[in-house]
Short mmCIF file of C-alpha atoms (C1' of nucleotides) in Angstrom, two decimals:
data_model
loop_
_atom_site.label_atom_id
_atom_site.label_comp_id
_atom_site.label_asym_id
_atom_site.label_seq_id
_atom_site.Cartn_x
_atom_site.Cartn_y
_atom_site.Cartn_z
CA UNK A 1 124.14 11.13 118.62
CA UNK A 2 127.02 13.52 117.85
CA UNK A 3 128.94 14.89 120.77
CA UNK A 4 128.68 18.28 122.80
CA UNK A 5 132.08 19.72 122.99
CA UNK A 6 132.22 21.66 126.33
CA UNK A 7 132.45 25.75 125.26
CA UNK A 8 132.81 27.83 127.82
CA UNK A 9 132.87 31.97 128.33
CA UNK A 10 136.19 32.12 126.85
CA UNK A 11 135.82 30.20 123.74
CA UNK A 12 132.16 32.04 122.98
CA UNK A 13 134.49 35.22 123.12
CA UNK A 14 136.84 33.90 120.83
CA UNK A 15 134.33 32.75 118.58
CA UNK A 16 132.11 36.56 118.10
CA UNK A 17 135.75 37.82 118.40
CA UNK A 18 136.74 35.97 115.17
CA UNK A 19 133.24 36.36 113.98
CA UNK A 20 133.67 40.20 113.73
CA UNK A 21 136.94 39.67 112.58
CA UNK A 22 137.82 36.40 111.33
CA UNK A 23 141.36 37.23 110.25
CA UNK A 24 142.98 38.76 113.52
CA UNK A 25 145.90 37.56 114.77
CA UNK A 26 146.41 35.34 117.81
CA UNK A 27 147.83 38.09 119.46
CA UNK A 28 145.36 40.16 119.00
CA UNK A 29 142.71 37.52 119.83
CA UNK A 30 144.15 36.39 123.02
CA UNK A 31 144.68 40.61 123.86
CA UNK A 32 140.73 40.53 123.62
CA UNK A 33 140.05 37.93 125.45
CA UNK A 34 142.31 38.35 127.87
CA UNK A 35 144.83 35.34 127.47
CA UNK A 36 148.18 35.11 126.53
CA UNK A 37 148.79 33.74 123.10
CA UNK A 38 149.83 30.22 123.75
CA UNK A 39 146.86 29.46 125.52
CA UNK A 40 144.53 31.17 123.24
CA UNK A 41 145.55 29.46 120.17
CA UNK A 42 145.00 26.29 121.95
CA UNK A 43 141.83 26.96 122.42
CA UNK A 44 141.13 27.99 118.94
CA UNK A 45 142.71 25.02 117.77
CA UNK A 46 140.34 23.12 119.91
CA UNK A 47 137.46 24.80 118.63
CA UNK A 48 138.53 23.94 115.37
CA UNK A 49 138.97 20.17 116.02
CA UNK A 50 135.84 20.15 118.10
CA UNK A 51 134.20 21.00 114.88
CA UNK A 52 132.36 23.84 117.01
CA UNK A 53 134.56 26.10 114.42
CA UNK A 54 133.71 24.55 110.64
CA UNK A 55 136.17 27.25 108.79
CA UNK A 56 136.86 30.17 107.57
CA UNK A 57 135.81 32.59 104.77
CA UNK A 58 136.21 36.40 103.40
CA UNK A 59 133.07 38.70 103.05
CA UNK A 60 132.71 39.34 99.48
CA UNK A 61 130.64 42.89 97.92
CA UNK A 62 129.15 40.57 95.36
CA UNK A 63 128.56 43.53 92.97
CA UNK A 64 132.53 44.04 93.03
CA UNK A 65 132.45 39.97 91.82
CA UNK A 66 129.77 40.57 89.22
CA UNK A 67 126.70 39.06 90.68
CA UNK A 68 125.03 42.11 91.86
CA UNK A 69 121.01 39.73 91.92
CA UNK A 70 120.49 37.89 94.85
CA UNK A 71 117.47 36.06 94.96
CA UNK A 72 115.40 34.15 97.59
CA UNK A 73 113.88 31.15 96.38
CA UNK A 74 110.93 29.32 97.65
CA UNK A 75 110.38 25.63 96.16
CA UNK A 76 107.74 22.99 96.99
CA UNK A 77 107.97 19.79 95.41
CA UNK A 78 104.91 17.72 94.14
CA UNK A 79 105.53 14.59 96.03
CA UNK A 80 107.79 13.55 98.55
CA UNK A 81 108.83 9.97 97.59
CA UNK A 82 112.61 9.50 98.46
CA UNK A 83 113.72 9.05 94.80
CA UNK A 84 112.53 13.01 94.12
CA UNK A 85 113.96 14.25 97.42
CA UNK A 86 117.21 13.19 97.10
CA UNK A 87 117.64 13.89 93.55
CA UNK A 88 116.85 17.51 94.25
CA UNK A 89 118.38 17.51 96.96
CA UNK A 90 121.80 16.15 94.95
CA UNK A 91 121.33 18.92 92.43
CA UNK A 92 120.93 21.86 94.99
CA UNK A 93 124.33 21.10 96.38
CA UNK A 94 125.46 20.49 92.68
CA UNK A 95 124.00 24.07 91.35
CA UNK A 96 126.92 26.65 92.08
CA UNK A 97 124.54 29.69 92.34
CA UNK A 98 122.87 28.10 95.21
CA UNK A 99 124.94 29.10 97.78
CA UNK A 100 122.12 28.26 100.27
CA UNK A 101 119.48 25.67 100.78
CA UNK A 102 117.36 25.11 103.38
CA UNK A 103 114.90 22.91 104.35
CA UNK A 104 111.79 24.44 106.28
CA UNK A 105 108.84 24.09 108.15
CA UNK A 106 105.65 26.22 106.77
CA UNK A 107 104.35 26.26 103.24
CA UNK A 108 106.99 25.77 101.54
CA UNK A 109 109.46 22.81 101.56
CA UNK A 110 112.90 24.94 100.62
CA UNK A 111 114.15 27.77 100.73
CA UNK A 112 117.23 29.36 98.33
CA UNK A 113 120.14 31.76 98.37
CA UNK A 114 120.67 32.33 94.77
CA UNK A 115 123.10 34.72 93.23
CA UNK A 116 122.92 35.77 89.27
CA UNK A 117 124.60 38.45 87.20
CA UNK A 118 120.90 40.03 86.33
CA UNK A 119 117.38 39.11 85.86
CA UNK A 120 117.69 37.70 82.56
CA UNK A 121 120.39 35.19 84.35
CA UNK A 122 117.82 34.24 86.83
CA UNK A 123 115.63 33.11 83.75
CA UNK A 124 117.90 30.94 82.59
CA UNK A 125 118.64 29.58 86.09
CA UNK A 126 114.75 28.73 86.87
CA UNK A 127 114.99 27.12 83.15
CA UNK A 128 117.93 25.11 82.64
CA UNK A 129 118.75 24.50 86.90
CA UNK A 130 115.65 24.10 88.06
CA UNK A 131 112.93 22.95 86.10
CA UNK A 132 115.23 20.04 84.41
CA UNK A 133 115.25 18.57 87.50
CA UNK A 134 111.29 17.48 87.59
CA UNK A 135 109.23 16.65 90.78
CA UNK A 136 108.84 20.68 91.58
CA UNK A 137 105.41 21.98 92.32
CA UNK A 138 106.02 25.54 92.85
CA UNK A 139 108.47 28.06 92.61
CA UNK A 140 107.98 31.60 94.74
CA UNK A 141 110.50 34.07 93.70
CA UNK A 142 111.32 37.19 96.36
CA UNK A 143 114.37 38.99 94.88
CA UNK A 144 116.53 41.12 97.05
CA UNK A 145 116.36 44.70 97.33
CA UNK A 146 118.23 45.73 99.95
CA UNK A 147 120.13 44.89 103.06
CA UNK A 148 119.63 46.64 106.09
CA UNK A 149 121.47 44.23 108.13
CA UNK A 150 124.18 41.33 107.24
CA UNK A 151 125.92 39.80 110.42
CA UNK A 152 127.63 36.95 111.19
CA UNK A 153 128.27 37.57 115.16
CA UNK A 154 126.09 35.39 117.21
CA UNK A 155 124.45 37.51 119.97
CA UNK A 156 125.59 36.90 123.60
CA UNK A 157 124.72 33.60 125.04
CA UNK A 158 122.42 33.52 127.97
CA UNK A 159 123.27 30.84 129.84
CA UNK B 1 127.73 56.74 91.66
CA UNK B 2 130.11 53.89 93.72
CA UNK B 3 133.29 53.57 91.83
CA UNK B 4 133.74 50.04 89.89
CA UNK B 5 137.04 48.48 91.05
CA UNK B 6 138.60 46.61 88.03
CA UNK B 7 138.57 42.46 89.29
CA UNK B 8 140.17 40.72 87.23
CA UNK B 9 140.38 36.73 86.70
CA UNK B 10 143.16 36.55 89.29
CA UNK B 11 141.00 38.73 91.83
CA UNK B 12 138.45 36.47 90.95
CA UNK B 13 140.81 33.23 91.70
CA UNK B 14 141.76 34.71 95.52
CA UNK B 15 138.27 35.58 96.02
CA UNK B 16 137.13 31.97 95.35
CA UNK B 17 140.17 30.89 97.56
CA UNK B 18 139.36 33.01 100.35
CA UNK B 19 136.08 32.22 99.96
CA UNK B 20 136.88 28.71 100.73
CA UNK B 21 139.45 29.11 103.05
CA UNK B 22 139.44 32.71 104.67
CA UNK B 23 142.41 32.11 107.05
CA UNK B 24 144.58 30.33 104.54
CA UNK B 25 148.57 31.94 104.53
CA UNK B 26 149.38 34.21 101.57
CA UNK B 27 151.87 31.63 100.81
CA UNK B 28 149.12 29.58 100.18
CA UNK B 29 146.98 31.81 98.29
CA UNK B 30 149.70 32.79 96.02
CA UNK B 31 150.57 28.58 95.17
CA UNK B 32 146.92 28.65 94.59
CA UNK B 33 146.68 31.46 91.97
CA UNK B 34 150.04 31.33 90.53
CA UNK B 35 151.37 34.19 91.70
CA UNK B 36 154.22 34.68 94.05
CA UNK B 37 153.75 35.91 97.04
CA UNK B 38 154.19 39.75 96.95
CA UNK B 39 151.97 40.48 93.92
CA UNK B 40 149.48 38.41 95.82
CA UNK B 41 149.41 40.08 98.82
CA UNK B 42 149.64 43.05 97.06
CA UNK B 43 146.41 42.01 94.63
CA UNK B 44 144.32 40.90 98.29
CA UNK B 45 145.02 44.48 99.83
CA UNK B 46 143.90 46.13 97.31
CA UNK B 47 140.95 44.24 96.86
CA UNK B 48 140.54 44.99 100.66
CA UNK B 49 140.81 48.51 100.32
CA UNK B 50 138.60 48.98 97.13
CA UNK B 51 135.25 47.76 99.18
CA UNK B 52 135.62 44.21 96.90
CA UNK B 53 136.41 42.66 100.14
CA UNK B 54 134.76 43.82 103.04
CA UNK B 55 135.73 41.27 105.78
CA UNK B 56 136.63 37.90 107.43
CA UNK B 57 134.59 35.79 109.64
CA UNK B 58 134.46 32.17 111.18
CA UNK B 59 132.10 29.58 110.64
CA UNK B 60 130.31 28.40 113.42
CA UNK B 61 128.22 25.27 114.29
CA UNK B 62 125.64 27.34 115.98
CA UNK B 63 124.70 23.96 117.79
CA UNK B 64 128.09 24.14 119.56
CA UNK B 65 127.94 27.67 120.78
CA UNK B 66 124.03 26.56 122.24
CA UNK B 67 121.74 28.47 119.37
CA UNK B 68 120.44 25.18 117.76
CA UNK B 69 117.13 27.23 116.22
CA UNK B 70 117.60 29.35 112.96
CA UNK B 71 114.33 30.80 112.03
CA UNK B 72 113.07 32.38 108.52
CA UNK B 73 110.82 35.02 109.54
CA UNK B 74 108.59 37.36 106.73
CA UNK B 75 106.93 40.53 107.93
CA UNK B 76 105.13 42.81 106.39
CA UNK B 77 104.67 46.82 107.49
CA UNK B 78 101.05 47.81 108.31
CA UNK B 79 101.59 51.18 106.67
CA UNK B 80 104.95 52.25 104.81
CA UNK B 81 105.18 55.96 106.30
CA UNK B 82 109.31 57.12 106.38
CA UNK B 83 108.90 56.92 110.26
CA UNK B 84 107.34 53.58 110.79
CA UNK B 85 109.98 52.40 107.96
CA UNK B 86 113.01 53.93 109.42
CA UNK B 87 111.94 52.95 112.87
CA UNK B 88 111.65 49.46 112.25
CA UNK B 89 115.12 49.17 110.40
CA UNK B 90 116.90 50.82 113.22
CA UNK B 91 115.01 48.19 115.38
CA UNK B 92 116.02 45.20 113.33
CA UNK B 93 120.17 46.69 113.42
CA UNK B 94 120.13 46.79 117.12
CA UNK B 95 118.29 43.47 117.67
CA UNK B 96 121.34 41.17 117.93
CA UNK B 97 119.15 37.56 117.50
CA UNK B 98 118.53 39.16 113.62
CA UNK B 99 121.55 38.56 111.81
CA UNK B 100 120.23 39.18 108.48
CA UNK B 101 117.63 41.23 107.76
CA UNK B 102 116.48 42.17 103.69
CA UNK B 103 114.35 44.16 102.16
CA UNK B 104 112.52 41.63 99.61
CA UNK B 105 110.28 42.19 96.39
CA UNK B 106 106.90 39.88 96.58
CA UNK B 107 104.26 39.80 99.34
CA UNK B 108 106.66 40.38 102.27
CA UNK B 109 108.44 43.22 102.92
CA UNK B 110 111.09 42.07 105.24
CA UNK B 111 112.99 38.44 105.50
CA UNK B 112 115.13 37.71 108.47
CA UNK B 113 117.25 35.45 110.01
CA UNK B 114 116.89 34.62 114.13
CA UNK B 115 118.71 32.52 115.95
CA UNK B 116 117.73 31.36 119.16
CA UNK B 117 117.93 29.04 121.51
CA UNK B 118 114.71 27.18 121.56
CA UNK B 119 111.12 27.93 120.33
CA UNK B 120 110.68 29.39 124.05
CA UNK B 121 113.24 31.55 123.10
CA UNK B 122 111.30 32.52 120.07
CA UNK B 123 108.28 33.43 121.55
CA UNK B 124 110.21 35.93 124.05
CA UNK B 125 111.73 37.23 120.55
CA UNK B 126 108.48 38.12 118.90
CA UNK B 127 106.59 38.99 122.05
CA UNK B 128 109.54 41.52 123.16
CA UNK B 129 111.52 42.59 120.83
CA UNK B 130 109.13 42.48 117.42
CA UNK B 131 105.83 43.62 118.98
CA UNK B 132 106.98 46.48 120.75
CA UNK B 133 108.87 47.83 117.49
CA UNK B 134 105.12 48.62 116.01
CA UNK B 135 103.80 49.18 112.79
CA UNK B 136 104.23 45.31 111.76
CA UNK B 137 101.43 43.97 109.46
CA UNK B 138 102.11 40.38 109.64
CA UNK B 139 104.89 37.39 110.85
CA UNK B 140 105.04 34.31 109.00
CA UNK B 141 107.89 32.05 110.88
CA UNK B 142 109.32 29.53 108.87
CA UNK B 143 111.60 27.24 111.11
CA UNK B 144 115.36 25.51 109.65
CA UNK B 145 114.84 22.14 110.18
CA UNK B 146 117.92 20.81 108.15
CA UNK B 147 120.58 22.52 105.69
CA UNK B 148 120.91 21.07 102.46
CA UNK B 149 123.91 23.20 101.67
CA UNK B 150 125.27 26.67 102.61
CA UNK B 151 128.44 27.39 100.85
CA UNK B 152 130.19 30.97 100.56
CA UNK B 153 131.75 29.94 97.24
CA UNK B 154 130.58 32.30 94.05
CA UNK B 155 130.37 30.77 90.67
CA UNK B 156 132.92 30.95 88.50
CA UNK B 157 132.03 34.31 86.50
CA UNK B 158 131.16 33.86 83.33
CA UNK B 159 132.54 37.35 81.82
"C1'" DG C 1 155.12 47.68 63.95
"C1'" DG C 2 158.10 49.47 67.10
"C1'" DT C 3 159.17 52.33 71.02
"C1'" DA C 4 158.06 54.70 75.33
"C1'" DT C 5 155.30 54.58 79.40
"C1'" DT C 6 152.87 52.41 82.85
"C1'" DT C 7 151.74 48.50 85.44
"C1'" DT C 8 152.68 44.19 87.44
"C1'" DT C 9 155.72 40.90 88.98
"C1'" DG C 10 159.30 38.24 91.72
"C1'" DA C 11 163.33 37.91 94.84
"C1'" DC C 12 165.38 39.35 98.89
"C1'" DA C 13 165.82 41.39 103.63
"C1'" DT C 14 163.42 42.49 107.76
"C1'" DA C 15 159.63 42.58 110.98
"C1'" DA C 16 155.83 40.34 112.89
"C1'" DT C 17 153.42 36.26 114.04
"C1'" DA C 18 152.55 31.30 114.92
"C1'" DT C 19 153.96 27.28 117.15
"C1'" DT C 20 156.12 24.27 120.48
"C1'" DC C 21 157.82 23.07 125.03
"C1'" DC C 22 157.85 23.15 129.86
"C1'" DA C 23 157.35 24.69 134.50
"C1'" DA C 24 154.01 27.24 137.38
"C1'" DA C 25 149.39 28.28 138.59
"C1'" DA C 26 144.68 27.23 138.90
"C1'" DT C 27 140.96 24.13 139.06
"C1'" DT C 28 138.59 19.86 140.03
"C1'" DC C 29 137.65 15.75 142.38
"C1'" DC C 30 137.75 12.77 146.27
"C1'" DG D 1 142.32 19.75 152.58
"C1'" DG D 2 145.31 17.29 149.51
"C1'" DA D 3 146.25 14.87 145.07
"C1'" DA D 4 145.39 14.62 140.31
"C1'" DT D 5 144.15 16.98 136.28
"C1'" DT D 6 143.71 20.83 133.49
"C1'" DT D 7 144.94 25.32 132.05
"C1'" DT D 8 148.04 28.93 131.78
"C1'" DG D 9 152.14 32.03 130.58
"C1'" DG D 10 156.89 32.80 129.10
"C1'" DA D 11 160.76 31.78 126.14
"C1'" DA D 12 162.93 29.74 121.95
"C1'" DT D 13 162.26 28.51 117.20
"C1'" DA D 14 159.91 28.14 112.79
"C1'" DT D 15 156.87 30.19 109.72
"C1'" DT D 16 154.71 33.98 107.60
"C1'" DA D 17 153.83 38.85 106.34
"C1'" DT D 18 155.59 43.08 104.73
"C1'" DG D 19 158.32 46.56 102.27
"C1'" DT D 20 161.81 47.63 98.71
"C1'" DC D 21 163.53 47.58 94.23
"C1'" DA D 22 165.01 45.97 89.76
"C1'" DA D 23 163.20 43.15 85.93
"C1'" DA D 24 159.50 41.66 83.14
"C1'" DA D 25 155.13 42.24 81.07
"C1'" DA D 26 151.38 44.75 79.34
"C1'" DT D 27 149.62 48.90 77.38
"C1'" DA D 28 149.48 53.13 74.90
"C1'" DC D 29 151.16 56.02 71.51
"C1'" DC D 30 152.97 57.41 67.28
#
DNA sequence: GGTATTTTTGACATAATATTCCAAAATTCC
DNA sequence: GGAATTTTGGAATATTATGTCAAAAATACC
């Protein structure tokens, strides 16, 4: 039972506010949502504390980096005894080109983010990241070929 | 033709830093790379300017701010004519539930991310705002139930 | 291999911003 | 409707960002 920090109008403004444009200042914050600094950066100090706000990061062109291949990943493992779960589960959040892993209803069990410098990088990710870790059934590979949308504002909330 | 910015190790190094912690100081940054803190500050501008960095955001606990259902959703185009194509791109851009939205290789032509508030929520999503878009084949829905990791961190580049 | 040119760096001064404190205002709870 | 609690806004101070410029480093050229 975790708690339910109490969010109100104000903070879900801050929060898309900082989600458009996580690196504004407080005074430009509290001009949007209509606050005065002081108690604006309480709030987002709050938020932060709360753990309703988990951090901070910078949106990256990840062609600009070198890793221009992003690949979606979906994995199904053979059997589901705890020993193979967690040990893949250990080496997905050990593998640094798995930025995401998620575990999902449907046909598969998880589903990847994986970024490589080119196909020929992916091959040697499926054969020296994936398959040394044993227990996999089957691997469905969907690689990216375009964006037509990458947000990370939340849409209004509806309460 | 996109121009190539030159990124060197040290761009590399901020990134990573940034990527981290987006909101850390440039005193910070520069401790962290090794530079003091003009060059730094001077190295992070330019990487904003040159399209290498394209932004800041905040991570949210989507719990907190009351969208506790991410959902993986495939769809495939019933025909691929430039109007039903274009049409259903514009759709998924103005649709502010889809935060990402790619166009994949494999059997589906679309993968998106929704987040909503509850499966009810879900249903209103595809009944009112995927339906009526037209020209969709087929939806597989794949529900989040747990993240095994989700990092914004790159590998190191291996140059 | 050495010199000239270009690029990058670091220190300092100034401007902008974050942070803290406290009294006033607003809200909530009986 | 009044008391207690929470939230707010303004002012003072500390921290940080920004711009300038000379020195150092890297690069190119001969």
């Amino acid at each position: 039972m975790s708690k339910i920090p109490q969010i109100d109008a104000i903070d879900r403004k801050i929060i898309r506010a900082l989600q458009r444009s996580g690196r504004m200042t407080n005074l430009e914050l509290a001009a949007e949502v209509n606050l005065s600094p002081s108690p604006c950066l309480r709030r987002l100090r709050n938020l932060e504390n709360n753990g309703a706000i988990t951090g901070y990061s910078v949106e990256v062109n990840a062609k600009a980096y070198g890793l221009p291949v992003t690949v979606m990943v979906r994995i199904s493992l053979d059997k589901h005894t705890e020993d193979v779960v967690l040990r893949f589960e250990e080496r997905m959040k050990a593998i640094p080109e798995v930025l995401e892993c998620f575990v999902m209803t449907g046909l598969s069990d998880y589903l990847l983010r994986v970024v490589v410098s080119d196909l020929e990088d992916y091959e040697r990710f499926v054969r020296d990241r994936l398959h040394p870790i044993g227990g996999i059934g089957s691997i469905d590979t969907s690689f990216v070929y375009g964006v037509v949308k990458r947000t990370n504002v939340y849409p209004e909330y509806q309460g």
